[in-house]
N, CA, C and O atoms as a Maestro MAE file, in Angstrom:
{
 s_m_m2io_version
 :::
 2.0.0
}

f_m_ct {
 s_m_title
 :::
 protein
 m_atom[296] {
  # First column is atom index #
  i_m_mmod_type
  r_m_x_coord
  r_m_y_coord
  r_m_z_coord
  i_m_residue_number
  s_m_chain_name
  s_m_pdb_residue_name
  s_m_pdb_atom_name
  i_m_atomic_number
  :::
  1 25 0.824 -1.184 0.000 1 A "MET " " N  " 7
  2 3 0.000 0.000 0.000 1 A "MET " " CA " 6
  3 2 0.873 1.254 0.000 1 A "MET " " C  " 6
  4 15 0.492 2.275 -0.571 1 A "MET " " O  " 8
  5 25 2.042 1.180 0.638 2 A "GLN " " N  " 7
  6 3 2.890 2.366 0.678 2 A "GLN " " CA " 6
  7 2 3.364 2.771 -0.707 2 A "GLN " " C  " 6
  8 15 3.496 3.961 -0.993 2 A "GLN " " O  " 8
  9 25 3.623 1.794 -1.570 3 A "HIS " " N  " 7
  10 3 4.065 2.160 -2.921 3 A "HIS " " CA " 6
  11 2 2.950 2.859 -3.692 3 A "HIS " " C  " 6
  12 15 3.230 3.756 -4.488 3 A "HIS " " O  " 8
  13 25 1.696 2.471 -3.475 4 A "ARG " " N  " 7
  14 3 0.564 3.153 -4.117 4 A "ARG " " CA " 6
  15 2 0.425 4.573 -3.568 4 A "ARG " " C  " 6
  16 15 0.137 5.508 -4.316 4 A "ARG " " O  " 8
  17 25 0.630 4.730 -2.264 5 A "PHE " " N  " 7
  18 3 0.549 6.044 -1.636 5 A "PHE " " CA " 6
  19 2 1.627 6.961 -2.213 5 A "PHE " " C  " 6
  20 15 1.358 8.113 -2.554 5 A "PHE " " O  " 8
  21 25 2.850 6.436 -2.319 6 A "LYS " " N  " 7
  22 3 3.954 7.231 -2.877 6 A "LYS " " CA " 6
  23 2 3.739 7.551 -4.346 6 A "LYS " " C  " 6
  24 15 4.268 8.539 -4.854 6 A "LYS " " O  " 8
  25 25 2.961 6.712 -5.033 7 A "ALA " " N  " 7
  26 3 2.671 6.946 -6.455 7 A "ALA " " CA " 6
  27 2 1.582 7.999 -6.645 7 A "ALA " " C  " 6
  28 15 1.265 8.366 -7.776 7 A "ALA " " O  " 8
  29 25 1.006 8.486 -5.542 8 A "GLY " " N  " 7
  30 3 0.027 9.557 -5.643 8 A "GLY " " CA " 6
  31 2 -1.387 9.197 -5.244 8 A "GLY " " C  " 6
  32 15 -2.250 10.073 -5.195 8 A "GLY " " O  " 8
  33 25 -1.647 7.940 -4.959 9 A "CYS " " N  " 7
  34 3 -2.980 7.524 -4.520 9 A "CYS " " CA " 6
  35 2 -3.041 7.688 -3.004 9 A "CYS " " C  " 6
  36 15 -2.651 6.784 -2.265 9 A "CYS " " O  " 8
  37 25 -3.529 8.841 -2.535 10 A "THR " " N  " 7
  38 3 -3.523 9.135 -1.104 10 A "THR " " CA " 6
  39 2 -4.901 9.054 -0.454 10 A "THR " " C  " 6
  40 15 -5.046 9.371 0.726 10 A "THR " " O  " 8
  41 25 -5.906 8.637 -1.208 11 A "SER " " N  " 7
  42 3 -7.261 8.511 -0.677 11 A "SER " " CA " 6
  43 2 -7.432 7.153 0.003 11 A "SER " " C  " 6
  44 15 -7.231 6.107 -0.613 11 A "SER " " O  " 8
  45 25 -7.804 7.187 1.272 12 A "SER " " N  " 7
  46 3 -8.031 5.949 2.021 12 A "SER " " CA " 6
  47 2 -9.106 5.098 1.360 12 A "SER " " C  " 6
  48 15 -8.959 3.881 1.246 12 A "SER " " O  " 8
  49 25 -10.185 5.736 0.925 13 A "MET " " N  " 7
  50 3 -11.290 4.997 0.321 13 A "MET " " CA " 6
  51 2 -10.863 4.345 -0.993 13 A "MET " " C  " 6
  52 15 -11.219 3.198 -1.263 13 A "MET " " O  " 8
  53 25 -10.111 5.065 -1.797 14 A "ARG " " N  " 7
  54 3 -9.655 4.497 -3.077 14 A "ARG " " CA " 6
  55 2 -8.720 3.304 -2.839 14 A "ARG " " C  " 6
  56 15 -8.837 2.271 -3.497 14 A "ARG " " O  " 8
  57 25 -7.791 3.465 -1.888 15 A "LEU " " N  " 7
  58 3 -6.888 2.364 -1.561 15 A "LEU " " CA " 6
  59 2 -7.676 1.165 -1.019 15 A "LEU " " C  " 6
  60 15 -7.378 0.016 -1.345 15 A "LEU " " O  " 8
  61 25 -8.675 1.448 -0.197 16 A "TYR " " N  " 7
  62 3 -9.510 0.383 0.353 16 A "TYR " " CA " 6
  63 2 -10.220 -0.380 -0.767 16 A "TYR " " C  " 6
  64 15 -10.261 -1.610 -0.753 16 A "TYR " " O  " 8
  65 25 -10.771 0.340 -1.726 17 A "ARG " " N  " 7
  66 3 -11.462 -0.319 -2.849 17 A "ARG " " CA " 6
  67 2 -10.496 -1.148 -3.683 17 A "ARG " " C  " 6
  68 15 -10.842 -2.236 -4.142 17 A "ARG " " O  " 8
  69 25 -9.284 -0.634 -3.878 18 A "GLU " " N  " 7
  70 3 -8.274 -1.400 -4.617 18 A "GLU " " CA " 6
  71 2 -7.921 -2.684 -3.872 18 A "GLU " " C  " 6
  72 15 -7.768 -3.745 -4.478 18 A "GLU " " O  " 8
  73 25 -7.794 -2.576 -2.562 19 A "LEU " " N  " 7
  74 3 -7.483 -3.755 -1.763 19 A "LEU " " CA " 6
  75 2 -8.623 -4.775 -1.798 19 A "LEU " " C  " 6
  76 15 -8.384 -5.980 -1.871 19 A "LEU " " O  " 8
  77 25 -9.860 -4.283 -1.745 20 A "LEU " " N  " 7
  78 3 -11.011 -5.189 -1.841 20 A "LEU " " CA " 6
  79 2 -10.977 -5.976 -3.148 20 A "LEU " " C  " 6
  80 15 -11.276 -7.170 -3.170 20 A "LEU " " O  " 8
  81 25 -10.613 -5.305 -4.226 21 A "ALA " " N  " 7
  82 3 -10.536 -5.970 -5.532 21 A "ALA " " CA " 6
  83 2 -9.446 -7.039 -5.550 21 A "ALA " " C  " 6
  84 15 -9.510 -7.982 -6.339 21 A "ALA " " O  " 8
  85 25 -8.449 -6.892 -4.680 22 A "LEU " " N  " 7
  86 3 -7.368 -7.873 -4.599 22 A "LEU " " CA " 6
  87 2 -7.660 -8.994 -3.602 22 A "LEU " " C  " 6
  88 15 -6.840 -9.892 -3.414 22 A "LEU " " O  " 8
  89 25 -8.838 -8.939 -2.960 23 A "GLY " " N  " 7
  90 3 -9.228 -9.998 -2.035 23 A "GLY " " CA " 6
  91 2 -9.119 -9.653 -0.564 23 A "GLY " " C  " 6
  92 15 -9.298 -10.526 0.284 23 A "GLY " " O  " 8
  93 25 -8.831 -8.402 -0.241 24 A "TYR " " N  " 7
  94 3 -8.740 -7.979 1.154 24 A "TYR " " CA " 6
  95 2 -10.095 -8.143 1.826 24 A "TYR " " C  " 6
  96 15 -11.124 -7.791 1.249 24 A "TYR " " O  " 8
  97 25 -10.101 -8.677 3.043 25 A "THR " " N  " 7
  98 3 -11.362 -8.901 3.749 25 A "THR " " CA " 6
  99 2 -11.492 -8.054 5.016 25 A "THR " " C  " 6
  100 15 -12.473 -8.176 5.748 25 A "THR " " O  " 8
  101 25 -10.513 -7.206 5.270 26 A "GLY " " N  " 7
  102 3 -10.552 -6.354 6.453 26 A "GLY " " CA " 6
  103 2 -11.468 -5.158 6.264 26 A "GLY " " C  " 6
  104 15 -12.066 -4.978 5.203 26 A "GLY " " O  " 8
  105 25 -11.567 -4.357 7.290 27 A "GLY " " N  " 7
  106 3 -12.453 -3.200 7.265 27 A "GLY " " CA " 6
  107 2 -11.772 -1.927 6.796 27 A "GLY " " C  " 6
  108 15 -10.544 -1.832 6.773 27 A "GLY " " O  " 8
  109 25 -12.580 -0.961 6.427 28 A "TYR " " N  " 7
  110 3 -12.091 0.333 5.954 28 A "TYR " " CA " 6
  111 2 -11.288 1.048 7.035 28 A "TYR " " C  " 6
  112 15 -10.265 1.665 6.738 28 A "TYR " " O  " 8
  113 25 -11.742 0.971 8.293 29 A "HIS " " N  " 7
  114 3 -11.080 1.707 9.366 29 A "HIS " " CA " 6
  115 2 -9.614 1.293 9.524 29 A "HIS " " C  " 6
  116 15 -8.782 2.122 9.892 29 A "HIS " " O  " 8
  117 25 -9.289 0.038 9.255 30 A "VAL " " N  " 7
  118 3 -7.905 -0.437 9.338 30 A "VAL " " CA " 6
  119 2 -7.057 0.259 8.274 30 A "VAL " " C  " 6
  120 15 -5.955 0.730 8.555 30 A "VAL " " O  " 8
  121 25 -7.583 0.316 7.054 31 A "VAL " " N  " 7
  122 3 -6.880 0.979 5.950 31 A "VAL " " CA " 6
  123 2 -6.736 2.467 6.253 31 A "VAL " " C  " 6
  124 15 -5.666 3.040 6.049 31 A "VAL " " O  " 8
  125 25 -7.792 3.087 6.732 32 A "ASN " " N  " 7
  126 3 -7.764 4.515 7.027 32 A "ASN " " CA " 6
  127 2 -6.710 4.841 8.090 32 A "ASN " " C  " 6
  128 15 -5.966 5.812 7.947 32 A "ASN " " O  " 8
  129 25 -6.643 4.040 9.149 33 A "ARG " " N  " 7
  130 3 -5.639 4.273 10.196 33 A "ARG " " CA " 6
  131 2 -4.226 4.119 9.638 33 A "ARG " " C  " 6
  132 15 -3.325 4.876 9.998 33 A "ARG " " O  " 8
  133 25 -4.036 3.125 8.749 34 A "TYR " " N  " 7
  134 3 -2.713 2.912 8.169 34 A "TYR " " CA " 6
  135 2 -2.316 4.088 7.272 34 A "TYR " " C  " 6
  136 15 -1.169 4.535 7.304 34 A "TYR " " O  " 8
  137 25 -3.254 4.582 6.481 35 A "VAL " " N  " 7
  138 3 -2.971 5.738 5.623 35 A "VAL " " CA " 6
  139 2 -2.635 6.954 6.481 35 A "VAL " " C  " 6
  140 15 -1.736 7.722 6.139 35 A "VAL " " O  " 8
  141 25 -3.337 7.133 7.576 36 A "MET " " N  " 7
  142 3 -3.035 8.253 8.482 36 A "MET " " CA " 6
  143 2 -1.618 8.113 9.048 36 A "MET " " C  " 6
  144 15 -0.905 9.106 9.195 36 A "MET " " O  " 8
  145 25 -1.216 6.884 9.365 37 A "ALA " " N  " 7
  146 3 0.141 6.645 9.871 37 A "ALA " " CA " 6
  147 2 1.185 6.926 8.787 37 A "ALA " " C  " 6
  148 15 2.261 7.445 9.085 37 A "ALA " " O  " 8
  149 25 0.873 6.585 7.529 38 A "ILE " " N  " 7
  150 3 1.790 6.897 6.426 38 A "ILE " " CA " 6
  151 2 1.955 8.407 6.319 38 A "ILE " " C  " 6
  152 15 3.071 8.904 6.163 38 A "ILE " " O  " 8
  153 25 0.852 9.132 6.402 39 A "ARG " " N  " 7
  154 3 0.907 10.598 6.305 39 A "ARG " " CA " 6
  155 2 1.762 11.203 7.407 39 A "ARG " " C  " 6
  156 15 2.488 12.169 7.174 39 A "ARG " " O  " 8
  157 25 1.678 10.636 8.606 40 A "LYS " " N  " 7
  158 3 2.458 11.139 9.737 40 A "LYS " " CA " 6
  159 2 3.909 10.661 9.696 40 A "LYS " " C  " 6
  160 15 4.754 11.157 10.442 40 A "LYS " " O  " 8
  161 25 4.190 9.702 8.826 41 A "GLY " " N  " 7
  162 3 5.542 9.169 8.722 41 A "GLY " " CA " 6
  163 2 5.895 8.148 9.775 41 A "GLY " " C  " 6
  164 15 7.072 7.907 10.043 41 A "GLY " " O  " 8
  165 25 4.872 7.538 10.382 42 A "ILE " " N  " 7
  166 3 5.128 6.569 11.451 42 A "ILE " " CA " 6
  167 2 4.657 5.161 11.095 42 A "ILE " " C  " 6
  168 15 4.625 4.281 11.956 42 A "ILE " " O  " 8
  169 25 4.295 4.946 9.845 43 A "ALA " " N  " 7
  170 3 3.796 3.636 9.435 43 A "ALA " " CA " 6
  171 2 4.928 2.624 9.369 43 A "ALA " " C  " 6
  172 15 6.025 2.925 8.897 43 A "ALA " " O  " 8
  173 25 4.650 1.443 9.840 44 A "ILE " " N  " 7
  174 3 5.598 0.338 9.759 44 A "ILE " " CA " 6
  175 2 5.284 -0.427 8.478 44 A "ILE " " C  " 6
  176 15 4.133 -0.800 8.253 44 A "ILE " " O  " 8
  177 25 6.291 -0.666 7.634 45 A "PRO " " N  " 7
  178 3 6.023 -1.405 6.390 45 A "PRO " " CA " 6
  179 2 5.421 -2.779 6.669 45 A "PRO " " C  " 6
  180 15 5.735 -3.423 7.670 45 A "PRO " " O  " 8
  181 25 4.564 -3.205 5.775 46 A "ALA " " N  " 7
  182 3 3.939 -4.520 5.911 46 A "ALA " " CA " 6
  183 2 5.000 -5.602 5.853 46 A "ALA " " C  " 6
  184 15 5.984 -5.487 5.123 46 A "ALA " " O  " 8
  185 25 4.790 -6.648 6.627 47 A "ARG " " N  " 7
  186 3 5.740 -7.755 6.635 47 A "ARG " " CA " 6
  187 2 5.549 -8.643 5.427 47 A "ARG " " C  " 6
  188 15 4.449 -8.777 4.891 47 A "ARG " " O  " 8
  189 25 6.649 -9.247 5.011 48 A "THR " " N  " 7
  190 3 6.548 -10.239 3.944 48 A "THR " " CA " 6
  191 2 6.129 -11.559 4.571 48 A "THR " " C  " 6
  192 15 6.151 -11.704 5.793 48 A "THR " " O  " 8
  193 25 5.758 -12.489 3.764 49 A "ALA " " N  " 7
  194 3 5.312 -13.782 4.262 49 A "ALA " " CA " 6
  195 2 6.441 -14.484 5.027 49 A "ALA " " C  " 6
  196 15 7.588 -14.498 4.579 49 A "ALA " " O  " 8
  197 25 6.113 -15.053 6.157 50 A "THR " " N  " 7
  198 3 7.078 -15.790 6.955 50 A "THR " " CA " 6
  199 2 7.267 -17.170 6.327 50 A "THR " " C  " 6
  200 15 6.285 -17.843 6.014 50 A "THR " " O  " 8
  201 25 8.513 -17.600 6.138 51 A "PRO " " N  " 7
  202 3 8.728 -18.934 5.578 51 A "PRO " " CA " 6
  203 2 8.112 -20.008 6.475 51 A "PRO " " C  " 6
  204 15 8.066 -19.861 7.697 51 A "PRO " " O  " 8
  205 25 7.651 -21.064 5.867 52 A "SER " " N  " 7
  206 3 7.027 -22.145 6.629 52 A "SER " " CA " 6
  207 2 8.085 -22.944 7.382 52 A "SER " " C  " 6
  208 15 9.260 -22.897 7.018 52 A "SER " " O  " 8
  209 25 7.694 -23.674 8.421 53 A "PRO " " N  " 7
  210 3 8.650 -24.532 9.127 53 A "PRO " " CA " 6
  211 2 9.341 -25.526 8.191 53 A "PRO " " C  " 6
  212 15 10.516 -25.848 8.370 53 A "PRO " " O  " 8
  213 25 8.609 -26.000 7.205 54 A "ARG " " N  " 7
  214 3 9.175 -26.944 6.243 54 A "ARG " " CA " 6
  215 2 10.311 -26.297 5.438 54 A "ARG " " C  " 6
  216 15 11.268 -26.970 5.054 54 A "ARG " " O  " 8
  217 25 10.197 -24.999 5.190 55 A "THR " " N  " 7
  218 3 11.244 -24.276 4.468 55 A "THR " " CA " 6
  219 2 12.430 -23.971 5.376 55 A "THR " " C  " 6
  220 15 13.580 -24.055 4.944 55 A "THR " " O  " 8
  221 25 12.159 -23.622 6.618 56 A "ILE " " N  " 7
  222 3 13.208 -23.212 7.552 56 A "ILE " " CA " 6
  223 2 14.031 -24.399 8.060 56 A "ILE " " C  " 6
  224 15 15.238 -24.267 8.265 56 A "ILE " " O  " 8
  225 25 13.400 -25.544 8.264 57 A "THR " " N  " 7
  226 3 14.083 -26.692 8.849 57 A "THR " " CA " 6
  227 2 15.384 -27.057 8.134 57 A "THR " " C  " 6
  228 15 16.399 -27.245 8.805 57 A "THR " " O  " 8
  229 25 15.401 -27.167 6.802 58 A "PRO " " N  " 7
  230 3 16.686 -27.481 6.148 58 A "PRO " " CA " 6
  231 2 17.754 -26.411 6.370 58 A "PRO " " C  " 6
  232 15 18.944 -26.726 6.401 58 A "PRO " " O  " 8
  233 25 17.347 -25.159 6.525 59 A "TRP " " N  " 7
  234 3 18.317 -24.094 6.756 59 A "TRP " " CA " 6
  235 2 19.054 -24.308 8.076 59 A "TRP " " C  " 6
  236 15 20.273 -24.160 8.155 59 A "TRP " " O  " 8
  237 25 18.286 -24.659 9.111 60 A "ILE " " N  " 7
  238 3 18.915 -24.784 10.425 60 A "ILE " " CA " 6
  239 2 19.568 -26.148 10.637 60 A "ILE " " C  " 6
  240 15 20.351 -26.312 11.572 60 A "ILE " " O  " 8
  241 25 19.262 -27.122 9.792 61 A "MET " " N  " 7
  242 3 19.831 -28.456 9.943 61 A "MET " " CA " 6
  243 2 21.104 -28.659 9.116 61 A "MET " " C  " 6
  244 15 21.807 -29.649 9.320 61 A "MET " " O  " 8
  245 25 21.415 -27.753 8.192 62 A "ARG " " N  " 7
  246 3 22.629 -27.879 7.375 62 A "ARG " " CA " 6
  247 2 23.864 -27.591 8.203 62 A "ARG " " C  " 6
  248 15 23.832 -26.760 9.110 62 A "ARG " " O  " 8
  249 25 24.963 -28.284 7.889 63 A "PRO " " N  " 7
  250 3 26.218 -27.929 8.549 63 A "PRO " " CA " 6
  251 2 26.601 -26.493 8.193 63 A "PRO " " C  " 6
  252 15 26.356 -26.050 7.071 63 A "PRO " " O  " 8
  253 25 27.186 -25.779 9.115 64 A "GLN " " N  " 7
  254 3 27.483 -24.356 8.934 64 A "GLN " " CA " 6
  255 2 28.358 -24.103 7.710 64 A "GLN " " C  " 6
  256 15 28.197 -23.071 7.059 64 A "GLN " " O  " 8
  257 25 29.256 -24.985 7.383 65 A "GLY " " N  " 7
  258 3 30.141 -24.795 6.245 65 A "GLY " " CA " 6
  259 2 29.430 -24.792 4.910 65 A "GLY " " C  " 6
  260 15 29.966 -24.272 3.931 65 A "GLY " " O  " 8
  261 25 28.225 -25.363 4.843 66 A "ILE " " N  " 7
  262 3 27.469 -25.419 3.589 66 A "ILE " " CA " 6
  263 2 26.661 -24.151 3.364 66 A "ILE " " C  " 6
  264 15 26.374 -23.802 2.219 66 A "ILE " " O  " 8
  265 25 26.295 -23.468 4.413 67 A "LEU " " N  " 7
  266 3 25.486 -22.261 4.293 67 A "LEU " " CA " 6
  267 2 26.277 -21.139 3.657 67 A "LEU " " C  " 6
  268 15 27.481 -21.010 3.875 67 A "LEU " " O  " 8
  269 25 25.593 -20.330 2.873 68 A "ARG " " N  " 7
  270 3 26.213 -19.156 2.255 68 A "ARG " " CA " 6
  271 2 25.540 -17.898 2.788 68 A "ARG " " C  " 6
  272 15 24.333 -17.883 3.030 68 A "ARG " " O  " 8
  273 25 26.323 -16.852 2.966 69 A "GLN " " N  " 7
  274 3 25.819 -15.583 3.488 69 A "GLN " " CA " 6
  275 2 24.887 -14.917 2.476 69 A "GLN " " C  " 6
  276 15 25.239 -14.794 1.303 69 A "GLN " " O  " 8
  277 25 23.699 -14.484 2.918 70 A "GLY " " N  " 7
  278 3 22.811 -13.671 2.110 70 A "GLY " " CA " 6
  279 2 22.094 -14.365 0.968 70 A "GLY " " C  " 6
  280 15 21.631 -13.691 0.048 70 A "GLY " " O  " 8
  281 25 21.986 -15.654 0.989 71 A "THR " " N  " 7
  282 3 21.250 -16.325 -0.088 71 A "THR " " CA " 6
  283 2 19.889 -16.752 0.412 71 A "THR " " C  " 6
  284 15 19.703 -17.043 1.593 71 A "THR " " O  " 8
  285 25 18.956 -16.785 -0.494 72 A "SER " " N  " 7
  286 3 17.590 -17.178 -0.178 72 A "SER " " CA " 6
  287 2 17.107 -18.143 -1.232 72 A "SER " " C  " 6
  288 15 17.403 -17.976 -2.415 72 A "SER " " O  " 8
  289 25 16.366 -19.151 -0.816 73 A "ARG " " N  " 7
  290 3 15.865 -20.149 -1.762 73 A "ARG " " CA " 6
  291 2 14.361 -20.078 -1.847 73 A "ARG " " C  " 6
  292 15 13.677 -21.025 -1.459 73 A "ARG " " O  " 8
  293 25 13.829 -18.976 -2.348 74 A "ARG " " N  " 7
  294 3 12.372 -18.864 -2.501 74 A "ARG " " CA " 6
  295 2 12.022 -18.716 -3.919 74 A "ARG " " C  " 6
  296 15 10.843 -18.607 -4.256 74 A "ARG " " O  " 8
  :::
 }
 m_bond[295] {
  # First column is bond index #
  i_m_from
  i_m_to
  i_m_order
  :::
  1 1 2 1
  2 2 3 1
  3 3 4 2
  4 3 5 1
  5 5 6 1
  6 6 7 1
  7 7 8 2
  8 7 9 1
  9 9 10 1
  10 10 11 1
  11 11 12 2
  12 11 13 1
  13 13 14 1
  14 14 15 1
  15 15 16 2
  16 15 17 1
  17 17 18 1
  18 18 19 1
  19 19 20 2
  20 19 21 1
  21 21 22 1
  22 22 23 1
  23 23 24 2
  24 23 25 1
  25 25 26 1
  26 26 27 1
  27 27 28 2
  28 27 29 1
  29 29 30 1
  30 30 31 1
  31 31 32 2
  32 31 33 1
  33 33 34 1
  34 34 35 1
  35 35 36 2
  36 35 37 1
  37 37 38 1
  38 38 39 1
  39 39 40 2
  40 39 41 1
  41 41 42 1
  42 42 43 1
  43 43 44 2
  44 43 45 1
  45 45 46 1
  46 46 47 1
  47 47 48 2
  48 47 49 1
  49 49 50 1
  50 50 51 1
  51 51 52 2
  52 51 53 1
  53 53 54 1
  54 54 55 1
  55 55 56 2
  56 55 57 1
  57 57 58 1
  58 58 59 1
  59 59 60 2
  60 59 61 1
  61 61 62 1
  62 62 63 1
  63 63 64 2
  64 63 65 1
  65 65 66 1
  66 66 67 1
  67 67 68 2
  68 67 69 1
  69 69 70 1
  70 70 71 1
  71 71 72 2
  72 71 73 1
  73 73 74 1
  74 74 75 1
  75 75 76 2
  76 75 77 1
  77 77 78 1
  78 78 79 1
  79 79 80 2
  80 79 81 1
  81 81 82 1
  82 82 83 1
  83 83 84 2
  84 83 85 1
  85 85 86 1
  86 86 87 1
  87 87 88 2
  88 87 89 1
  89 89 90 1
  90 90 91 1
  91 91 92 2
  92 91 93 1
  93 93 94 1
  94 94 95 1
  95 95 96 2
  96 95 97 1
  97 97 98 1
  98 98 99 1
  99 99 100 2
  100 99 101 1
  101 101 102 1
  102 102 103 1
  103 103 104 2
  104 103 105 1
  105 105 106 1
  106 106 107 1
  107 107 108 2
  108 107 109 1
  109 109 110 1
  110 110 111 1
  111 111 112 2
  112 111 113 1
  113 113 114 1
  114 114 115 1
  115 115 116 2
  116 115 117 1
  117 117 118 1
  118 118 119 1
  119 119 120 2
  120 119 121 1
  121 121 122 1
  122 122 123 1
  123 123 124 2
  124 123 125 1
  125 125 126 1
  126 126 127 1
  127 127 128 2
  128 127 129 1
  129 129 130 1
  130 130 131 1
  131 131 132 2
  132 131 133 1
  133 133 134 1
  134 134 135 1
  135 135 136 2
  136 135 137 1
  137 137 138 1
  138 138 139 1
  139 139 140 2
  140 139 141 1
  141 141 142 1
  142 142 143 1
  143 143 144 2
  144 143 145 1
  145 145 146 1
  146 146 147 1
  147 147 148 2
  148 147 149 1
  149 149 150 1
  150 150 151 1
  151 151 152 2
  152 151 153 1
  153 153 154 1
  154 154 155 1
  155 155 156 2
  156 155 157 1
  157 157 158 1
  158 158 159 1
  159 159 160 2
  160 159 161 1
  161 161 162 1
  162 162 163 1
  163 163 164 2
  164 163 165 1
  165 165 166 1
  166 166 167 1
  167 167 168 2
  168 167 169 1
  169 169 170 1
  170 170 171 1
  171 171 172 2
  172 171 173 1
  173 173 174 1
  174 174 175 1
  175 175 176 2
  176 175 177 1
  177 177 178 1
  178 178 179 1
  179 179 180 2
  180 179 181 1
  181 181 182 1
  182 182 183 1
  183 183 184 2
  184 183 185 1
  185 185 186 1
  186 186 187 1
  187 187 188 2
  188 187 189 1
  189 189 190 1
  190 190 191 1
  191 191 192 2
  192 191 193 1
  193 193 194 1
  194 194 195 1
  195 195 196 2
  196 195 197 1
  197 197 198 1
  198 198 199 1
  199 199 200 2
  200 199 201 1
  201 201 202 1
  202 202 203 1
  203 203 204 2
  204 203 205 1
  205 205 206 1
  206 206 207 1
  207 207 208 2
  208 207 209 1
  209 209 210 1
  210 210 211 1
  211 211 212 2
  212 211 213 1
  213 213 214 1
  214 214 215 1
  215 215 216 2
  216 215 217 1
  217 217 218 1
  218 218 219 1
  219 219 220 2
  220 219 221 1
  221 221 222 1
  222 222 223 1
  223 223 224 2
  224 223 225 1
  225 225 226 1
  226 226 227 1
  227 227 228 2
  228 227 229 1
  229 229 230 1
  230 230 231 1
  231 231 232 2
  232 231 233 1
  233 233 234 1
  234 234 235 1
  235 235 236 2
  236 235 237 1
  237 237 238 1
  238 238 239 1
  239 239 240 2
  240 239 241 1
  241 241 242 1
  242 242 243 1
  243 243 244 2
  244 243 245 1
  245 245 246 1
  246 246 247 1
  247 247 248 2
  248 247 249 1
  249 249 250 1
  250 250 251 1
  251 251 252 2
  252 251 253 1
  253 253 254 1
  254 254 255 1
  255 255 256 2
  256 255 257 1
  257 257 258 1
  258 258 259 1
  259 259 260 2
  260 259 261 1
  261 261 262 1
  262 262 263 1
  263 263 264 2
  264 263 265 1
  265 265 266 1
  266 266 267 1
  267 267 268 2
  268 267 269 1
  269 269 270 1
  270 270 271 1
  271 271 272 2
  272 271 273 1
  273 273 274 1
  274 274 275 1
  275 275 276 2
  276 275 277 1
  277 277 278 1
  278 278 279 1
  279 279 280 2
  280 279 281 1
  281 281 282 1
  282 282 283 1
  283 283 284 2
  284 283 285 1
  285 285 286 1
  286 286 287 1
  287 287 288 2
  288 287 289 1
  289 289 290 1
  290 290 291 1
  291 291 292 2
  292 291 293 1
  293 293 294 1
  294 294 295 1
  295 295 296 2
  :::
 }
}
């Protein structure tokens, strides 16, 4: 949503309608509060999806010598 806001779409209602079209099921008030936080400069960016335990397990079970710094397998 922050990238849309920075692109010039600053209307809470318009952003809410766009999110609804993408499958958002939350309420307008949540979007409105987030837009207000963006305007104040205190919004926390949305988190990316957390990897599943099935994805993480091989990472933590590999010997340290096999791991490489800064690589991701997604």
